[in-house]
Short mmCIF file of C-alpha atoms and ligand atoms in Angstrom, two decimals:
data_model
loop_
_atom_site.label_atom_id
_atom_site.label_comp_id
_atom_site.label_asym_id
_atom_site.label_seq_id
_atom_site.Cartn_x
_atom_site.Cartn_y
_atom_site.Cartn_z
CA LEU A 1 75.79 -13.62 -51.17
CA SER A 2 72.59 -12.09 -49.56
CA ALA A 3 72.73 -9.28 -47.43
CA SER A 4 69.61 -7.27 -45.40
CA VAL A 5 69.08 -3.60 -44.48
CA THR A 6 65.95 -2.27 -43.15
CA ILE A 7 64.88 1.03 -43.52
CA ASP A 8 62.71 3.27 -40.99
CA PRO A 9 61.16 6.50 -41.33
CA ALA A 10 62.00 6.93 -36.90
CA PHE A 11 65.92 6.83 -37.92
CA VAL A 12 66.97 10.38 -39.27
CA VAL A 13 70.17 11.50 -39.16
CA GLY A 14 69.44 14.91 -40.49
CA PRO A 15 68.61 16.55 -44.04
CA VAL A 16 69.65 16.01 -47.27
CA ARG A 17 72.29 19.32 -47.88
CA PRO A 18 72.53 20.99 -51.65
CA ARG A 19 75.96 21.89 -50.09
CA THR A 20 76.87 18.18 -50.26
CA PHE A 21 77.31 17.62 -53.92
CA GLY A 22 79.29 20.94 -54.08
CA SER A 23 82.28 20.67 -56.64
CA PHE A 24 85.75 22.87 -57.14
CA VAL A 25 87.68 24.84 -59.71
CA GLU A 26 90.80 25.48 -59.78
CA HIS A 27 93.49 27.44 -61.58
CA LEU A 28 95.22 23.87 -62.26
CA GLY A 29 95.84 22.31 -65.79
CA ARG A 30 92.97 22.67 -68.42
CA SER A 31 90.56 22.86 -65.34
CA VAL A 32 90.00 26.94 -66.40
CA TYR A 33 91.68 27.23 -69.42
CA THR A 34 90.26 25.26 -71.82
CA GLY A 35 87.62 23.41 -69.36
CA LEU A 36 85.21 26.28 -68.44
CA HIS A 37 86.70 29.05 -70.60
CA ASP A 38 87.53 28.68 -74.47
CA PRO A 39 86.41 31.62 -76.09
CA GLY A 40 87.39 29.95 -79.88
CA HIS A 41 84.80 27.43 -78.60
CA PRO A 42 81.51 27.42 -81.02
CA THR A 43 78.91 27.35 -78.01
CA ALA A 44 81.31 30.29 -75.66
CA ASP A 45 79.66 32.98 -74.45
CA ASP A 46 80.63 36.82 -74.58
CA ASP A 47 83.10 35.79 -71.12
CA GLY A 48 84.45 33.12 -73.45
CA PHE A 49 82.94 30.20 -71.44
CA ARG A 50 81.95 27.27 -73.03
CA GLY A 51 78.04 26.66 -73.14
CA ASP A 52 78.17 23.03 -73.75
CA VAL A 53 80.00 22.70 -69.88
CA VAL A 54 77.49 24.82 -68.34
CA GLU A 55 74.61 22.20 -69.21
CA LEU A 56 76.85 19.69 -68.25
CA THR A 57 77.33 21.42 -64.65
CA ARG A 58 73.37 21.89 -64.62
CA GLU A 59 73.39 18.13 -65.36
CA LEU A 60 75.87 17.18 -62.56
CA GLY A 61 73.38 19.02 -60.11
CA VAL A 62 76.28 20.56 -58.68
CA SER A 63 75.26 23.21 -55.93
CA THR A 64 78.62 24.92 -54.76
CA VAL A 65 81.25 25.25 -56.77
CA ARG A 66 85.29 26.16 -54.42
CA TYR A 67 87.63 28.66 -56.26
CA PRO A 68 90.49 29.62 -57.29
CA GLY A 69 92.06 26.88 -55.19
CA GLY A 70 93.86 24.33 -54.19
CA ASN A 71 97.46 25.16 -53.98
CA PHE A 72 97.21 27.45 -56.42
CA VAL A 73 95.76 30.16 -54.12
CA SER A 74 98.36 30.26 -51.47
CA GLY A 75 100.90 32.64 -54.40
CA TYR A 76 97.44 34.08 -55.34
CA ARG A 77 96.92 37.69 -56.19
CA TRP A 78 93.17 38.18 -57.10
CA GLU A 79 93.87 41.98 -58.32
CA ASP A 80 95.60 40.17 -60.91
CA GLY A 81 92.22 38.79 -61.84
CA ILE A 82 90.03 42.06 -62.27
CA GLY A 83 89.92 44.96 -64.53
CA PRO A 84 90.59 45.01 -68.68
CA VAL A 85 91.23 41.25 -69.66
CA GLY A 86 94.13 42.55 -71.86
CA GLN A 87 95.95 44.43 -69.21
CA ARG A 88 96.09 41.34 -66.77
CA PRO A 89 99.29 39.97 -65.49
CA ARG A 90 100.63 37.01 -66.97
CA ARG A 91 102.25 35.02 -63.54
CA LEU A 92 103.85 32.16 -62.57
CA ASP A 93 101.91 29.51 -60.35
CA LEU A 94 104.57 27.68 -58.28
CA ALA A 95 102.14 25.43 -57.25
CA TRP A 96 101.83 23.70 -60.10
CA HIS A 97 104.52 25.19 -62.56
CA SER A 98 102.88 27.11 -65.41
CA THR A 99 102.15 30.26 -66.33
CA ASP A 100 98.59 31.89 -65.23
CA PRO A 101 97.72 34.20 -67.79
CA ASN A 102 94.50 35.82 -65.78
CA LEU A 103 92.30 35.38 -68.41
CA VAL A 104 89.85 34.54 -65.43
CA GLY A 105 89.12 36.54 -62.20
CA VAL A 106 86.82 36.85 -59.76
CA ASP A 107 84.44 38.94 -61.76
CA GLU A 108 84.08 36.19 -64.70
CA PHE A 109 83.94 33.28 -62.17
CA VAL A 110 80.93 34.82 -60.52
CA ARG A 111 79.37 35.39 -63.63
CA TRP A 112 79.79 31.78 -65.10
CA CYS A 113 78.34 30.40 -61.29
CA ALA A 114 75.17 32.42 -62.29
CA ARG A 115 75.23 31.03 -65.52
CA ALA A 116 75.65 27.51 -64.37
CA GLY A 117 73.18 27.69 -61.39
CA VAL A 118 76.02 27.64 -58.84
CA GLU A 119 76.85 29.41 -56.09
CA PRO A 120 80.45 30.26 -55.60
CA MET A 121 82.71 29.37 -52.26
CA MET A 122 85.82 31.49 -52.43
CA ALA A 123 89.12 30.47 -50.77
CA VAL A 124 91.56 33.53 -49.13
CA ASN A 125 95.20 33.04 -50.19
CA LEU A 126 97.03 32.39 -46.66
CA GLY A 127 100.22 31.00 -48.07
CA THR A 128 101.93 34.22 -49.45
CA ARG A 129 99.15 36.99 -47.95
CA GLY A 130 97.24 37.82 -44.80
CA VAL A 131 94.20 39.21 -42.96
CA GLN A 132 94.36 42.64 -45.37
CA GLU A 133 94.28 40.97 -49.01
CA ALA A 134 91.78 38.35 -47.33
CA LEU A 135 89.37 41.68 -46.52
CA ASP A 136 90.33 43.73 -49.73
CA LEU A 137 88.70 40.69 -51.69
CA LEU A 138 85.29 40.25 -49.52
CA GLU A 139 85.24 44.19 -49.84
CA TYR A 140 85.52 43.83 -53.62
CA CYS A 141 83.12 40.71 -53.44
CA ASN A 142 80.34 41.73 -50.52
CA VAL A 143 80.20 45.37 -49.76
CA PRO A 144 77.80 47.58 -51.86
CA SER A 145 79.29 50.31 -52.25
CA GLY A 146 81.56 53.36 -51.32
CA THR A 147 84.58 52.25 -50.96
CA GLU A 148 88.02 51.46 -52.47
CA TRP A 149 87.55 48.11 -53.61
CA SER A 150 83.58 48.11 -53.85
CA ASP A 151 83.69 50.60 -56.42
CA ARG A 152 85.95 48.66 -58.44
CA ARG A 153 84.26 45.96 -58.81
CA ARG A 154 80.93 48.34 -59.57
CA ALA A 155 83.41 49.94 -62.16
CA ASN A 156 84.21 46.56 -63.55
CA GLY A 157 80.73 45.54 -64.60
CA ALA A 158 79.04 44.32 -61.20
CA GLU A 159 76.86 47.33 -59.92
CA GLU A 160 75.32 44.58 -57.21
CA PRO A 161 77.65 43.20 -54.74
CA TYR A 162 78.26 39.07 -54.79
CA ARG A 163 77.02 38.45 -51.45
CA ILE A 164 79.38 35.37 -51.25
CA LYS A 165 78.61 33.25 -48.22
CA MET A 166 81.35 30.72 -48.15
CA TRP A 167 84.43 31.61 -47.70
CA CYS A 168 87.59 29.35 -47.32
CA LEU A 169 90.29 30.53 -44.90
CA GLY A 170 93.62 29.34 -46.82
CA ASN A 171 93.99 25.94 -48.47
CA GLU A 172 96.18 22.04 -47.14
CA MET A 173 98.22 24.57 -44.99
CA ASP A 174 99.17 21.71 -43.33
CA GLY A 175 101.13 20.31 -46.57
CA PRO A 176 104.95 20.49 -46.62
CA TRP A 177 104.03 21.55 -50.54
CA GLN A 178 102.33 24.83 -49.79
CA ILE A 179 103.19 27.47 -50.64
CA GLY A 180 103.31 29.26 -46.96
CA HIS A 181 102.72 26.01 -44.95
CA LYS A 182 102.53 26.79 -41.59
CA THR A 183 103.10 24.81 -38.15
CA ALA A 184 99.12 24.38 -36.57
CA HIS A 185 100.13 27.35 -34.32
CA GLU A 186 100.63 29.43 -36.98
CA TYR A 187 97.63 29.32 -38.92
CA GLY A 188 95.32 28.80 -35.94
CA ARG A 189 96.65 31.94 -35.46
CA LEU A 190 96.13 33.65 -38.98
CA ALA A 191 93.11 31.64 -38.98
CA ALA A 192 91.15 33.31 -36.48
CA GLU A 193 92.42 36.68 -36.71
CA THR A 194 91.84 36.69 -40.99
CA ALA A 195 87.94 34.93 -39.75
CA ARG A 196 87.47 37.87 -36.78
CA ALA A 197 88.04 40.71 -39.37
CA MET A 198 86.20 39.31 -42.02
CA ARG A 199 83.47 39.55 -40.17
CA MET A 200 83.74 42.60 -39.26
CA VAL A 201 83.67 43.53 -42.64
CA ASP A 202 80.28 41.10 -43.23
CA PRO A 203 78.73 39.44 -40.62
CA ASP A 204 77.05 37.08 -42.44
CA ILE A 205 79.80 34.75 -44.13
CA GLU A 206 80.33 30.96 -43.21
CA LEU A 207 83.99 30.01 -42.16
CA VAL A 208 86.55 27.57 -43.03
CA ALA A 209 89.40 26.35 -41.39
CA CYS A 210 91.75 24.59 -42.92
CA GLY A 211 92.14 21.23 -41.50
CA SER A 212 94.04 18.11 -42.00
CA SER A 213 94.89 17.38 -46.16
CA GLY A 214 94.49 13.29 -45.53
CA SER A 215 94.01 11.43 -42.28
CA GLN A 216 97.34 10.10 -43.39
CA MET A 217 98.88 13.50 -42.84
CA PRO A 218 101.67 12.86 -39.58
CA THR A 219 99.75 15.81 -38.08
CA PHE A 220 96.01 14.47 -38.34
CA GLY A 221 94.08 14.71 -35.08
CA GLU A 222 96.45 17.01 -33.53
CA TRP A 223 96.35 19.55 -35.93
CA GLU A 224 92.58 19.80 -35.99
CA HIS A 225 92.94 20.07 -32.36
CA THR A 226 95.15 23.25 -32.51
CA VAL A 227 93.70 25.46 -35.05
CA LEU A 228 90.41 25.24 -33.11
CA THR A 229 91.88 25.97 -29.71
CA GLU A 230 93.28 29.13 -31.38
CA ALA A 231 90.12 29.98 -34.24
CA TYR A 232 86.79 27.78 -32.51
CA GLU A 233 84.89 30.34 -31.82
CA HIS A 234 85.60 32.58 -35.00
CA VAL A 235 84.76 29.94 -37.90
CA ASP A 236 82.46 27.72 -38.36
CA HIS A 237 83.22 24.41 -40.52
CA ILE A 238 86.72 22.75 -40.46
CA SER A 239 87.78 21.25 -43.72
CA ALA A 240 88.79 17.51 -44.69
CA HIS A 241 90.26 16.74 -47.98
CA ALA A 242 90.63 12.75 -49.16
CA TYR A 243 91.78 11.19 -52.60
CA TYR A 244 91.42 7.12 -52.88
CA TRP A 245 92.79 5.18 -55.51
CA GLU A 246 93.68 1.96 -56.50
CA GLU A 247 96.78 0.70 -55.40
CA ASP A 248 98.71 -2.06 -56.54
CA GLY A 249 96.08 -4.00 -57.80
CA ASP A 250 93.98 -4.16 -54.30
CA LEU A 251 91.03 -3.76 -55.29
CA ALA A 252 89.01 -4.95 -51.86
CA SER A 253 90.60 -2.44 -50.19
CA PHE A 254 89.59 0.66 -53.02
CA LEU A 255 86.69 -0.84 -52.82
CA ALA A 256 86.32 0.14 -49.23
CA SER A 257 87.68 3.44 -48.91
CA ALA A 258 84.87 4.55 -47.91
CA VAL A 259 85.72 3.30 -44.73
CA ASN A 260 88.42 5.64 -44.13
CA MET A 261 85.93 8.29 -45.51
CA ASP A 262 83.63 7.50 -42.55
CA HIS A 263 87.37 7.24 -40.29
CA PHE A 264 88.07 10.73 -41.14
CA VAL A 265 84.32 12.24 -40.11
CA ASP A 266 84.65 10.69 -37.09
CA SER A 267 87.69 11.44 -36.25
CA VAL A 268 87.73 15.15 -36.79
CA SER A 269 84.31 15.22 -35.76
CA ALA A 270 85.15 14.11 -32.29
CA THR A 271 88.56 16.61 -31.94
CA ALA A 272 86.20 19.60 -32.91
CA ASP A 273 83.97 18.33 -29.69
CA ALA A 274 86.78 17.58 -27.37
CA VAL A 275 87.40 21.34 -28.26
CA ARG A 276 84.38 22.09 -27.49
CA ALA A 277 84.14 20.50 -24.81
CA ALA A 278 87.89 22.21 -23.52
CA GLY A 279 86.81 25.56 -24.29
CA LYS A 280 83.14 25.70 -23.05
CA HIS A 281 82.26 26.77 -26.30
CA THR A 282 78.59 26.08 -27.10
CA LYS A 283 78.33 25.90 -30.78
CA ARG A 284 79.14 23.29 -32.86
CA ILE A 285 82.04 23.27 -36.14
CA HIS A 286 80.73 21.07 -38.91
CA VAL A 287 83.16 19.55 -41.34
CA SER A 288 83.65 20.92 -44.89
CA PHE A 289 84.84 18.23 -46.98
CA ASP A 290 85.93 20.34 -49.47
CA GLU A 291 87.98 17.83 -51.69
CA TRP A 292 87.27 14.56 -52.11
CA ASN A 293 87.71 11.62 -55.13
CA VAL A 294 89.92 9.25 -56.60
CA TRP A 295 92.78 10.29 -57.67
CA TYR A 296 95.62 8.32 -59.19
CA GLN A 297 98.44 10.33 -57.80
CA LYS A 298 101.07 8.33 -59.00
CA ARG A 299 100.53 8.71 -62.93
CA ALA A 300 102.82 10.62 -64.42
CA GLU A 301 99.94 13.40 -65.80
CA SER A 302 99.82 14.82 -61.93
CA ARG A 303 103.67 15.48 -62.21
CA PRO A 304 103.86 19.30 -62.80
CA PRO A 305 105.85 20.76 -65.73
CA SER A 306 109.45 21.66 -64.27
CA GLY A 307 112.52 23.27 -65.20
CA ASP A 308 112.25 25.98 -68.33
CA ASP A 309 109.34 25.42 -68.82
CA TRP A 310 106.26 26.97 -67.40
CA PRO A 311 103.35 26.10 -70.18
CA VAL A 312 99.69 27.57 -70.04
CA ALA A 313 97.05 25.18 -69.19
CA PRO A 314 98.88 22.01 -69.47
CA VAL A 315 97.59 18.70 -69.32
CA LEU A 316 97.99 17.84 -65.51
CA LEU A 317 95.99 15.41 -63.38
CA GLU A 318 93.77 14.29 -66.61
CA ASP A 319 92.93 10.68 -64.62
CA ARG A 320 90.22 8.46 -66.91
CA TYR A 321 87.79 6.87 -64.53
CA ASN A 322 86.65 3.61 -64.85
CA VAL A 323 83.65 1.36 -63.69
CA ALA A 324 85.42 0.37 -60.06
CA ASP A 325 86.15 4.33 -59.96
CA ALA A 326 82.84 5.33 -60.29
CA VAL A 327 81.10 2.48 -57.67
CA VAL A 328 84.02 4.01 -55.54
CA VAL A 329 82.40 7.90 -55.97
CA GLY A 330 79.19 6.28 -55.58
CA ASN A 331 80.41 4.26 -52.11
CA LEU A 332 81.89 7.85 -50.66
CA LEU A 333 78.60 9.84 -51.09
CA ILE A 334 76.69 7.35 -49.22
CA SER A 335 79.72 8.20 -46.83
CA LEU A 336 79.31 11.65 -46.70
CA LEU A 337 75.21 11.21 -46.61
CA ARG A 338 75.48 9.28 -43.72
CA HIS A 339 77.26 12.07 -42.18
CA THR A 340 75.14 14.70 -42.85
CA ASP A 341 74.36 15.68 -39.05
CA ARG A 342 78.26 17.03 -39.35
CA VAL A 343 78.80 17.08 -43.07
CA HIS A 344 77.20 20.28 -43.93
CA ALA A 345 79.36 20.78 -47.13
CA ALA A 346 81.57 18.86 -50.09
CA SER A 347 83.14 19.48 -52.97
CA LEU A 348 84.13 16.65 -55.65
CA ALA A 349 87.74 17.90 -56.58
CA GLN A 350 86.90 18.55 -59.33
CA LEU A 351 85.07 19.54 -61.96
CA VAL A 352 86.40 20.00 -65.49
CA ASN A 353 89.38 17.72 -66.52
CA VAL A 354 91.34 17.94 -63.61
CA ILE A 355 90.67 14.81 -62.01
CA ALA A 356 86.84 15.30 -63.00
CA PRO A 357 83.74 14.19 -63.90
CA ILE A 358 83.38 16.26 -67.25
CA MET A 359 85.93 16.38 -69.86
CA THR A 360 86.83 18.50 -73.00
CA GLU A 361 88.65 18.89 -75.70
CA PRO A 362 90.36 22.52 -76.50
CA GLY A 363 87.65 23.62 -79.00
CA GLY A 364 85.85 20.13 -79.48
CA ARG A 365 83.95 18.11 -77.64
CA SER A 366 83.51 17.42 -73.87
CA TRP A 367 82.13 14.17 -72.18
CA ARG A 368 80.97 12.70 -68.90
CA GLN A 369 83.48 10.51 -67.25
CA THR A 370 82.22 7.02 -65.49
CA THR A 371 82.14 8.99 -62.14
CA PHE A 372 79.62 12.01 -63.52
CA HIS A 373 76.79 9.09 -63.44
CA PRO A 374 77.01 8.55 -59.62
CA PHE A 375 77.10 11.87 -58.89
CA ALA A 376 74.22 13.04 -60.80
CA LEU A 377 71.84 10.74 -60.23
CA THR A 378 72.20 10.98 -56.15
CA ALA A 379 72.36 14.99 -56.40
CA ARG A 380 68.95 14.51 -58.29
CA HIS A 381 66.95 12.14 -56.02
CA ALA A 382 68.05 12.53 -52.81
CA ALA A 383 66.18 14.45 -51.02
CA GLY A 384 64.32 15.31 -47.78
CA GLU A 385 66.03 13.41 -44.78
CA VAL A 386 68.93 10.91 -44.50
CA LEU A 387 67.95 7.87 -42.32
CA ARG A 388 70.37 5.52 -40.64
CA LEU A 389 70.18 2.13 -41.94
CA ALA A 390 70.21 -1.68 -39.78
CA VAL A 391 72.39 -3.40 -42.72
CA ASP A 392 73.16 -7.37 -41.94
CA ALA A 393 76.02 -8.12 -44.73
CA PRO A 394 78.50 -10.73 -44.84
CA VAL A 395 82.26 -9.18 -45.10
CA GLN A 396 85.42 -9.48 -46.86
CA GLU A 397 88.33 -9.20 -45.93
CA THR A 398 90.47 -5.93 -47.32
CA ALA A 399 94.85 -5.22 -46.66
CA LYS A 400 93.97 -2.08 -45.48
CA PHE A 401 90.80 -1.96 -43.78
CA GLY A 402 91.12 -5.87 -42.37
CA PRO A 403 87.35 -7.29 -42.65
CA VAL A 404 84.53 -4.55 -44.28
CA PRO A 405 80.88 -5.44 -45.22
CA VAL A 406 80.55 -6.48 -48.76
CA LEU A 407 77.60 -3.82 -49.24
CA ASP A 408 77.18 -0.67 -48.11
CA ALA A 409 73.90 1.58 -48.10
CA VAL A 410 71.77 4.54 -47.37
CA ALA A 411 68.93 6.00 -47.66
CA THR A 412 66.74 9.03 -48.15
CA HIS A 413 62.94 9.85 -47.48
CA ASP A 414 61.12 12.79 -49.19
CA THR A 415 58.70 13.58 -46.39
CA GLU A 416 56.90 15.20 -48.63
CA THR A 417 55.92 13.23 -51.64
CA GLY A 418 56.91 9.95 -49.20
CA GLY A 419 59.25 8.46 -52.22
CA VAL A 420 62.93 6.79 -50.54
CA VAL A 421 65.60 6.24 -52.05
CA LEU A 422 67.90 3.62 -51.23
CA LEU A 423 71.85 4.03 -52.49
CA ALA A 424 73.58 0.63 -52.37
CA VAL A 425 77.20 -0.61 -53.07
CA ASN A 426 78.09 -4.29 -53.24
CA ARG A 427 81.96 -4.04 -52.92
CA SER A 428 82.45 -7.75 -53.90
CA LEU A 429 84.82 -8.41 -56.12
CA THR A 430 83.26 -11.69 -57.14
CA ASP A 431 79.78 -12.59 -56.11
CA ASP A 432 76.03 -10.42 -56.75
CA VAL A 433 74.35 -9.99 -53.60
CA ALA A 434 70.62 -10.64 -52.69
CA LEU A 435 69.82 -7.89 -51.05
CA GLY A 436 66.25 -7.79 -49.46
CA VAL A 437 64.93 -4.41 -47.61
CA ASP A 438 62.35 -4.30 -44.79
CA LEU A 439 59.77 -1.55 -46.15
CA ARG A 440 57.85 -2.27 -43.18
CA GLY A 441 58.16 1.52 -42.13
CA PHE A 442 56.87 2.51 -45.32
CA PRO A 443 53.83 0.27 -46.54
CA GLY A 444 52.46 0.31 -50.14
CA LEU A 445 55.77 1.81 -51.52
CA ARG A 446 56.55 0.78 -55.08
CA VAL A 447 59.20 0.70 -57.11
CA ALA A 448 59.88 3.88 -59.48
CA GLU A 449 63.31 2.98 -60.99
CA ALA A 450 66.41 0.78 -60.02
CA LEU A 451 69.43 1.54 -61.53
CA THR A 452 72.75 -0.06 -61.46
CA LEU A 453 76.17 1.08 -63.13
CA SER A 454 78.42 -2.34 -63.31
CA ASN A 455 80.06 -3.85 -65.94
CA PRO A 456 82.17 -7.40 -66.40
CA ASP A 457 84.76 -5.61 -67.39
CA HIS A 458 85.12 -2.53 -64.73
CA SER A 459 88.43 -1.49 -65.65
CA TRP A 460 86.19 0.58 -68.78
CA SER A 461 86.56 4.15 -69.01
CA ALA A 462 84.72 6.29 -71.04
CA THR A 463 86.66 8.33 -74.11
CA ALA A 464 85.16 11.31 -76.62
CA ASP A 465 84.15 8.48 -78.99
CA ASP A 466 82.14 6.24 -76.60
CA ALA A 467 81.14 7.83 -73.27
CA THR A 468 77.48 5.65 -73.26
CA SER A 469 78.17 1.67 -73.81
CA VAL A 470 78.42 1.82 -70.31
CA LEU A 471 75.62 3.36 -67.92
CA PRO A 472 73.68 3.11 -65.44
CA ARG A 473 71.07 0.65 -66.28
CA THR A 474 67.89 -0.47 -65.60
CA ASN A 475 67.92 -3.27 -63.14
CA THR A 476 64.73 -5.48 -63.79
CA THR A 477 65.46 -7.66 -60.39
CA ALA A 478 63.98 -4.80 -58.20
CA LYS A 479 60.34 -6.05 -56.84
CA VAL A 480 58.26 -5.15 -53.99
CA ALA A 481 55.83 -7.45 -52.31
CA ASP A 482 54.17 -7.47 -49.45
CA ASP A 483 56.02 -4.31 -47.72
CA HIS A 484 59.45 -6.02 -48.71
CA ALA A 485 61.97 -5.27 -51.72
CA HIS A 486 64.33 -7.28 -53.18
CA VAL A 487 66.89 -6.62 -55.90
CA GLU A 488 69.92 -7.84 -57.08
CA LEU A 489 73.17 -6.21 -57.05
CA PRO A 490 76.07 -7.63 -59.39
CA PRO A 491 79.64 -7.61 -58.12
CA VAL A 492 81.72 -4.10 -57.80
CA SER A 493 78.55 -2.31 -58.54
CA TRP A 494 76.94 1.44 -57.55
CA SER A 495 73.12 1.05 -57.45
CA ILE A 496 69.92 3.49 -56.60
CA LEU A 497 66.60 2.41 -55.89
CA ARG A 498 63.50 4.65 -56.69
CA LEU A 499 60.37 3.82 -53.91
CA GLU A 500 57.22 5.58 -54.10
O1 LIG B 1 92.65 19.12 -56.25
C1 LIG B 1 93.94 19.12 -56.36
C2 LIG B 1 95.46 19.58 -55.22
O2 LIG B 1 94.95 18.70 -54.24
C3 LIG B 1 94.66 20.87 -54.75
O3 LIG B 1 95.15 21.50 -55.24
C4 LIG B 1 94.86 20.54 -53.39
O4 LIG B 1 94.81 21.39 -52.45
C5 LIG B 1 95.22 19.09 -53.17
O5 LIG B 1 96.39 18.64 -52.38
#
């Protein structure tokens, strides 16, 4: 097969936003306990946080981390997680049928963020709680001093306020599984009133209203319309969540998952703009795609414990990702970048152990899953402006999405260095794609690096014993001549081409 793309510096979508490369840590399974936090681990710091996980988080290039949930936040009492660790209560976590020992709370999490060099993104509980508790947490975090909660923070060791910017108004409130699940009207009113009051405490915060938990939700579209009709003037972003997995061996549809993500962002943007027009608003609402990933939801590891069993940090949602999963993750990032004009933040769900690029053994080794690599390379090298491409590629039939192009790609242009980065996937199950790239808008560029992630056996997964035998490798076919690049992309592959 052959395909071509034209890259031109004039076709700017918008800036590459660091917040596109966010992630997510929930009190769920072994994400916090034995993931981030493992006091017996040889690399643990005074808070009990693993140094090896901090290093991997930095290497992954994560910009923001959303916390503490997820479904967990809808039953969470944030006050349980402050003060002397030995005096904190153990609580039932109804979302994941677990016990939370509250060894990690907001103060520890903010210290972890500082170590990992990431921006915290905090979620408030609008499931079992409401305006007042959200205000208390905001006061604890962002008010300098002289009030009950700000002085409690200072007494707990943090003299300076945390000045957390990004705040999520609850989590997936459209989902019947959510503790305190609400109708769109109920939630829209609560989100608006919570947001209005939170801004009275701190006018500089950015607020994210809950959108749909997936485009397959029966209320998708209607939910966003109703919530934004209530809350438009009070919020900045509407959230989107999407998980993809290979169902019934249908790899072609799975590889085309970004088609759904494109549709999701376009639909939510159109809905927000319709509310903008009807309400005579002037500002625009942006999308916070604050949960996205591959997640095999039907596997046994995704089922919470039941009955009398309320374990601490059970093994939950510990998907092992193969090469095809990594290709899809790379493609989803291409979709997010392509929508940089509307998607102003995103979070790979999640960071450690739970549907995560980083895995740990309690007290032992940590390693990178296949999905780590496209994320880390994109976060490291995508810079400057995102460019819209003209793509000409053959199509392949998929059961879920009909005919889809075998090639998907996006490019970024660093206007300071002049460098161009092309990110591309070949979704064909069987054929190489010979890709030609018209670079006449960028005379004189040369290949600085070309890496491709693929494997004849795309079901290969990393383990603690072997996390390195399949890595992105130099693609020796990449060449530039006469301002045209050429590269061969193997089937089921993700590639990055850096031109300087
Ligand atoms: O990320 C796992 C779960 O997926 C989150 O708790 C929830 O928000 C979503 O349904």
